[in-house]
CSV table of C-alpha atoms and ligand atoms in Angstrom, one decimal:
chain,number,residue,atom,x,y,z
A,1,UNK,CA,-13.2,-3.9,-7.8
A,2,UNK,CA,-11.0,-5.5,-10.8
A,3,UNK,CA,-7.5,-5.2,-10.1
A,4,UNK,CA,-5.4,-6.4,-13.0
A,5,UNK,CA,-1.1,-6.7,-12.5
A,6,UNK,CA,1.0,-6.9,-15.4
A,7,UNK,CA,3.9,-8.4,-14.5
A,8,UNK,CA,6.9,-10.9,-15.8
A,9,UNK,CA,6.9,-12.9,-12.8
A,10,UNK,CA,3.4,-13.7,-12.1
A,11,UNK,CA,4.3,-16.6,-10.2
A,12,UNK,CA,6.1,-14.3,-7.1
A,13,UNK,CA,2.0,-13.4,-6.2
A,14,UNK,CA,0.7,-16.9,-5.4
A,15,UNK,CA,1.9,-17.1,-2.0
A,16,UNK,CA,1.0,-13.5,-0.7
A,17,UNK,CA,-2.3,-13.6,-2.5
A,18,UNK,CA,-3.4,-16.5,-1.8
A,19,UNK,CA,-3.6,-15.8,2.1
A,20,UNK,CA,-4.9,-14.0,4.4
A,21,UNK,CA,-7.3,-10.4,3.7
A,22,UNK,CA,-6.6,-10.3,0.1
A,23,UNK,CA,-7.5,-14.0,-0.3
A,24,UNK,CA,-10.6,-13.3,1.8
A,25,UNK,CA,-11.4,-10.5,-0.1
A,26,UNK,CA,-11.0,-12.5,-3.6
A,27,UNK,CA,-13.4,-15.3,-1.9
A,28,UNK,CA,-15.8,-12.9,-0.8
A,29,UNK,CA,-16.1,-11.7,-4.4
A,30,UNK,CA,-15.0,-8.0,-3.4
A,31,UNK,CA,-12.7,-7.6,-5.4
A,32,UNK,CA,-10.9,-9.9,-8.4
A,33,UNK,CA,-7.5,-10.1,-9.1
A,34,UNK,CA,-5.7,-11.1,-12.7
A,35,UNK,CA,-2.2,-11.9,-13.2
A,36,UNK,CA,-1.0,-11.0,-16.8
A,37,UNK,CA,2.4,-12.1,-18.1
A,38,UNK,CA,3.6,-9.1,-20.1
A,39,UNK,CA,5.7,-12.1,-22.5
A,40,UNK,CA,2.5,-13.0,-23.5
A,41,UNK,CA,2.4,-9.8,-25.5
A,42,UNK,CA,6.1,-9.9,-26.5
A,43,UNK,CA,6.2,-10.0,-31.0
A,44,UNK,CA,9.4,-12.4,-31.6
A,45,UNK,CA,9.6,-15.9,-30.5
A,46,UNK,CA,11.4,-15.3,-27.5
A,47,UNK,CA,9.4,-13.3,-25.9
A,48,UNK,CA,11.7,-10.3,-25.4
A,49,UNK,CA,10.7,-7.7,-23.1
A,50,UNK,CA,13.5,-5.6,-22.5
A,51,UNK,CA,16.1,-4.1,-25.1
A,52,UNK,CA,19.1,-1.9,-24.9
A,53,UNK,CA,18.7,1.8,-23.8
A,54,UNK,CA,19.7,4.6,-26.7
A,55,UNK,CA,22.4,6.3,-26.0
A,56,UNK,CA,24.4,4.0,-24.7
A,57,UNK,CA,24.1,2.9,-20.6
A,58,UNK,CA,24.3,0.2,-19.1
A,59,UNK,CA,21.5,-2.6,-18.5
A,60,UNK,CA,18.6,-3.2,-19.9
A,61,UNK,CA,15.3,-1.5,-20.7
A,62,UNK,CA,12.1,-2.7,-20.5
A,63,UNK,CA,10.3,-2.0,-24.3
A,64,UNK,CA,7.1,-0.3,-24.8
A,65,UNK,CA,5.4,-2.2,-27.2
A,66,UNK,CA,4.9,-5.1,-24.5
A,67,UNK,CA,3.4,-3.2,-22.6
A,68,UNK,CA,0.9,-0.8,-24.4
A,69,UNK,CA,-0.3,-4.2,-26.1
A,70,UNK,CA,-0.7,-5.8,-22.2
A,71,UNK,CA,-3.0,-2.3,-21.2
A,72,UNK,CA,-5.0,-2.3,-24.3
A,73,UNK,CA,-6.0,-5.8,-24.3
A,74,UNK,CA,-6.4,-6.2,-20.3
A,75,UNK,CA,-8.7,-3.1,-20.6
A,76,UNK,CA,-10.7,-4.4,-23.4
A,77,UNK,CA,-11.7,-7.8,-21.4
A,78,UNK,CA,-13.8,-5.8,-19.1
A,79,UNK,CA,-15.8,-2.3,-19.5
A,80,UNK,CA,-14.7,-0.7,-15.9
A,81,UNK,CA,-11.7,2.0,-16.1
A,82,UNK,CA,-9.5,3.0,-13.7
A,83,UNK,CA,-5.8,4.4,-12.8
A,84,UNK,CA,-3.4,2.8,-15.0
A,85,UNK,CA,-0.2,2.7,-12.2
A,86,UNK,CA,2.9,2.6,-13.1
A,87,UNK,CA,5.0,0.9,-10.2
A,88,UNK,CA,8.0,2.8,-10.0
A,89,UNK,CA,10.6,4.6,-7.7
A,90,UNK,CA,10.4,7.4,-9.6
A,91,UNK,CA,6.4,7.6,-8.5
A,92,UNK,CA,4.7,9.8,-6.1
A,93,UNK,CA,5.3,8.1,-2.4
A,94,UNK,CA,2.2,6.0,-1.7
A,95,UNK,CA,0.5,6.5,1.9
A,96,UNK,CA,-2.6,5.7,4.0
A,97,UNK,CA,-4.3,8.3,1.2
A,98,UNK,CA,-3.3,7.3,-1.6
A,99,UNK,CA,-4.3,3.9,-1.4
A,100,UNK,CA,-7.5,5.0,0.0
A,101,UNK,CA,-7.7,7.0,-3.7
A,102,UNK,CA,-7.0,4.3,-4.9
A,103,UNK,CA,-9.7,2.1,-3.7
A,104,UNK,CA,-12.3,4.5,-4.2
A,105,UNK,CA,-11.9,2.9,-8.1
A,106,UNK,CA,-13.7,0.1,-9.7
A,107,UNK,CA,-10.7,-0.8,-12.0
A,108,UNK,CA,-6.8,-0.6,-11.2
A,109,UNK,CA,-4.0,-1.6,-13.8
A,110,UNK,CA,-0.7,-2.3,-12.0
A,111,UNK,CA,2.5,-2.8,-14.3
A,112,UNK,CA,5.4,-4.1,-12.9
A,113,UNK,CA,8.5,-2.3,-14.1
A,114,UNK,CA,11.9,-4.3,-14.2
A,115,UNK,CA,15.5,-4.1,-15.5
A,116,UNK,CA,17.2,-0.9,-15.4
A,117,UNK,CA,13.7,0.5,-16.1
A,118,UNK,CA,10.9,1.7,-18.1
A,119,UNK,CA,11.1,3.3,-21.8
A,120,UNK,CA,9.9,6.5,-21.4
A,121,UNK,CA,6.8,6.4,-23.4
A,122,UNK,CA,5.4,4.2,-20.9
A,123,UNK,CA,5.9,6.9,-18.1
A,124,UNK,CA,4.4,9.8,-20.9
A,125,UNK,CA,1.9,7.7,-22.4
A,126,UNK,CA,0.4,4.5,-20.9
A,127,UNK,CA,0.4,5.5,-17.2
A,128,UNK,CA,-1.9,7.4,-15.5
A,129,UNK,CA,-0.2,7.3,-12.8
A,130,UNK,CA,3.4,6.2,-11.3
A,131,UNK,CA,3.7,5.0,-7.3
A,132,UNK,CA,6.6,4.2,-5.3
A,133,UNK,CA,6.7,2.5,-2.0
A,134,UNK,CA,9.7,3.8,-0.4
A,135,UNK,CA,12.7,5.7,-1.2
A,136,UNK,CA,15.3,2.2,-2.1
A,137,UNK,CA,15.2,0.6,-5.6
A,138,UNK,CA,14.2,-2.9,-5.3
A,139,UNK,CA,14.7,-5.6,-8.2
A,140,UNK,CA,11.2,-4.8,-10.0
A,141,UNK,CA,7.1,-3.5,-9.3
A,142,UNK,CA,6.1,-6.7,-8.2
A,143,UNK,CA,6.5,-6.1,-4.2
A,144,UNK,CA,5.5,-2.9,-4.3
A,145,UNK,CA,2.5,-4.4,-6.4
A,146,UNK,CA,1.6,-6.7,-3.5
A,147,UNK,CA,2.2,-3.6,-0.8
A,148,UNK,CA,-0.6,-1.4,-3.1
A,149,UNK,CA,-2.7,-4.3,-3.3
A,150,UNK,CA,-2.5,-5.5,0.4
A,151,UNK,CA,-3.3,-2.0,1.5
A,152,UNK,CA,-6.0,-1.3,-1.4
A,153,UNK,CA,-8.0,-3.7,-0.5
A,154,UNK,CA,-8.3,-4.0,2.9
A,155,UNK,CA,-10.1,-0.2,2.7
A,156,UNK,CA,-12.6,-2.0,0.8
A,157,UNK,CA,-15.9,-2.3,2.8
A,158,UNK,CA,-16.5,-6.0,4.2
A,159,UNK,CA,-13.1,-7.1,3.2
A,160,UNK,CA,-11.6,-7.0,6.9
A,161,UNK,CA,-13.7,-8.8,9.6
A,162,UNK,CA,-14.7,-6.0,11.7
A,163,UNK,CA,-16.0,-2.8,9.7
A,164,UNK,CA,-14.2,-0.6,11.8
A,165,UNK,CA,-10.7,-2.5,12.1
A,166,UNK,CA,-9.0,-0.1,9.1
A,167,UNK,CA,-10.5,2.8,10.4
A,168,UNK,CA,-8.6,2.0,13.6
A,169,UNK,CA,-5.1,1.0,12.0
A,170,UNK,CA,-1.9,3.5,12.2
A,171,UNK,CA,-2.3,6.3,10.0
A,172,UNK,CA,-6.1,6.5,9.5
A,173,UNK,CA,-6.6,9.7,11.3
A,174,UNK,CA,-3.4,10.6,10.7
A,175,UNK,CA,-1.8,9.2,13.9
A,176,UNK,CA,0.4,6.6,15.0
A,177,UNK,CA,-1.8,3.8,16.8
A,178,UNK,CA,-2.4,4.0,20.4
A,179,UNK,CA,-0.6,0.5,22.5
A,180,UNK,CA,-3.0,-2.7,22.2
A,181,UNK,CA,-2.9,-5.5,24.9
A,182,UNK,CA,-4.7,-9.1,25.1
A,183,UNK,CA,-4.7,-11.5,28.3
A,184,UNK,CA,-3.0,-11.8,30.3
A,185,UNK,CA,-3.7,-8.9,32.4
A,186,UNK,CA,0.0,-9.7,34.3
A,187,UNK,CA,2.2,-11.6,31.9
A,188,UNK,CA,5.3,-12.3,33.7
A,189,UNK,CA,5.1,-8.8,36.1
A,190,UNK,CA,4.1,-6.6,32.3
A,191,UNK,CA,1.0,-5.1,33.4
A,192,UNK,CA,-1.9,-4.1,31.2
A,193,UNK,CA,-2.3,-0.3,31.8
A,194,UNK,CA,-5.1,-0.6,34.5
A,195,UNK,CA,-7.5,2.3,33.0
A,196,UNK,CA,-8.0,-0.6,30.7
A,197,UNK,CA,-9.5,-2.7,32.8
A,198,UNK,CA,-11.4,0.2,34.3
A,199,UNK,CA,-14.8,-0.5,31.9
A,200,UNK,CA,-15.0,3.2,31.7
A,201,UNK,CA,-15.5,3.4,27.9
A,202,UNK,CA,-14.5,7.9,28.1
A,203,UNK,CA,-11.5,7.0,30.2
A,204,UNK,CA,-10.1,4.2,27.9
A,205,UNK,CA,-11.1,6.7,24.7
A,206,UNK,CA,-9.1,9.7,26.4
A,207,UNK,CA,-6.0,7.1,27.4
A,208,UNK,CA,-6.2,6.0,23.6
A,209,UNK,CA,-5.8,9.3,22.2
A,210,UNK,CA,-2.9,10.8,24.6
A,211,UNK,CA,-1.1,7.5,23.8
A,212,UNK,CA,-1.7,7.9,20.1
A,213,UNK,CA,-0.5,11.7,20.5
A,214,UNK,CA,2.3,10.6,22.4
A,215,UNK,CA,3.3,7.8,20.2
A,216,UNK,CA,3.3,9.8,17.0
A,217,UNK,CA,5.1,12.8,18.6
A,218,UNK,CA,8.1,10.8,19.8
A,219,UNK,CA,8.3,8.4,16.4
A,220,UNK,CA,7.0,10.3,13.8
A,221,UNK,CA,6.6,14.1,14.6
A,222,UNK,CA,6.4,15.0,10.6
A,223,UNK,CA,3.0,13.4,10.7
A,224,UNK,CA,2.5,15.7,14.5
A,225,UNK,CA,2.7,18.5,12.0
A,226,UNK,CA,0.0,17.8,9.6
A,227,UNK,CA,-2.6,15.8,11.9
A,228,UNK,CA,-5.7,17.0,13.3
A,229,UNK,CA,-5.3,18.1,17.2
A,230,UNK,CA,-7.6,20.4,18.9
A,231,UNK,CA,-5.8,23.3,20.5
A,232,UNK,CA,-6.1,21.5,24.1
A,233,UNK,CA,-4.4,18.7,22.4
A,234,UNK,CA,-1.9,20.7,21.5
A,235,UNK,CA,-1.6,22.1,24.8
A,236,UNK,CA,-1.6,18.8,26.6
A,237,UNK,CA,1.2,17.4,24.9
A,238,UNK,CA,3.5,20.4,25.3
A,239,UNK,CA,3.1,19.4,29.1
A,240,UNK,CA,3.6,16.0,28.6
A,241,UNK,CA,6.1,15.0,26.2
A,242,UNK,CA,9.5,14.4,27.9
A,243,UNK,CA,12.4,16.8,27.5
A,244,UNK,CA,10.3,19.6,25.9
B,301,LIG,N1,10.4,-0.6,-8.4
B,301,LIG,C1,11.7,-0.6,-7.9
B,301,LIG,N2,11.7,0.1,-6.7
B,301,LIG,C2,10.5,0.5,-6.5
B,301,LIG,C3,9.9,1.3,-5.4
B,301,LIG,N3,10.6,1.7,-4.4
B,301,LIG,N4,8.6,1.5,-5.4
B,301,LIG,C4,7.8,1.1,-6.5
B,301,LIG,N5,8.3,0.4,-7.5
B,301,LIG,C5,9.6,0.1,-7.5
């Protein structure tokens, strides 16, 4: 996978990309990551990106022709194409899913939105498609660039160490994650649930599950709602969730 971020602060990536699973992934050659400074495509001398908004508001704008030059050249330095995201708060909310969607590409174009936003023509007709992280504003795309990234890429296969460490994490099947304990077995008086220790492989599966069901009931019962339970399931947790 190509992933290519548009951005006017390519320097805020070096840290977060250059550790940890994306950094593994880059040096496994799974996927490749470019850094584009959008004033690199800016027509004056300065290098102006942004402009007033029509109309009359306050701030700052970021222009359109910056940009559409960024997208045409970065597509044109490689033959793969892909989503052209628009980082945004204004975007659909991203998930678990859509960054598995996302990863199913071989080509992603991230532009990192600033000011007081985006000129509309950039929304109608560069993007193909506008994300948001979260329901707060926050100063520009490029964190919610890294958050896209970070979880884009470790759905690809081979970049975590153990194939099935994503499939396991929160959210996979639609479920919180079940409790995870390491040794100590006792650590000061905290015990490790003993059906843990038990080595009974169907046990430790069935303990996983309740404790996932009762996790994402209590915390997060929105996601109760649309998850996957079998009607015993169901059944069982009716029975075992406190005060219901
Ligand atoms: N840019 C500013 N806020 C954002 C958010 N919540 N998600 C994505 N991009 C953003």
């Amino acid at each position: 996978m190509r992933i290519d971020i548009l951005t006017i602060f390519p320097g805020m990536f070096r840290g977060p990309f250059e550790e940890s699973i994306v950094k593994r992934a880059v040096d496994k050659g799974l996927v490749q990551v470019f850094l584009h400074d959008i004033r690199d495509y800016a027509s004056d001398k300065h290098r102006t990106v942004d402009d007033y908004v029509f109309g009359g508001t306050q701030g700052m704008l970021m222009k359109a022709e910056p940009l559409f030059a960024a997208v045409e050249d970065v597509q044109s330095q490689a033959p793969e194409r892909g989503p052209i995201v628009l980082l945004t708060p204004q975007g659909r909310l991203f998930s678990q899913e859509v960054a598995a969607e996302l990863a199913g590409h071989d080509r992603l174009i991230l532009i990192c939105g600033h000011y007081e936003g985006v000129d509309a023509r950039v929304h109608e007709h560069l993007a193909t498609d506008e994300i948001s992280i979260g329901d707060y504003v926050l100063s520009g795309g490029e964190l919610a660039a890294m958050v896209v990234v970070d979880a884009v890429v470790r759905q690809i296969p081979g970049a975590l160490g153990s194939p099935l460490s994503s499939a396991d994490d929160s959210f996979a099947h639609g479920l919180l994650e079940h409790p995870q304990y390491t040794r100590p077995a006792d650590f000061r008086g905290m015990k490790v649930p003993e059906v843990l220790l038990s080595g009974n492989h169907a046990e430790i599966a069935r303990w996983r599950r309740q404790q996932s069901l009762l996790r994402t009931a209590k915390r997060r019962p929105d996601l109760l709602a649309r998850a996957d339970l079998t009607d015993e399931e169901r059944q069982w947790l009716l029975t075992n969730l406190p005060n219901q």
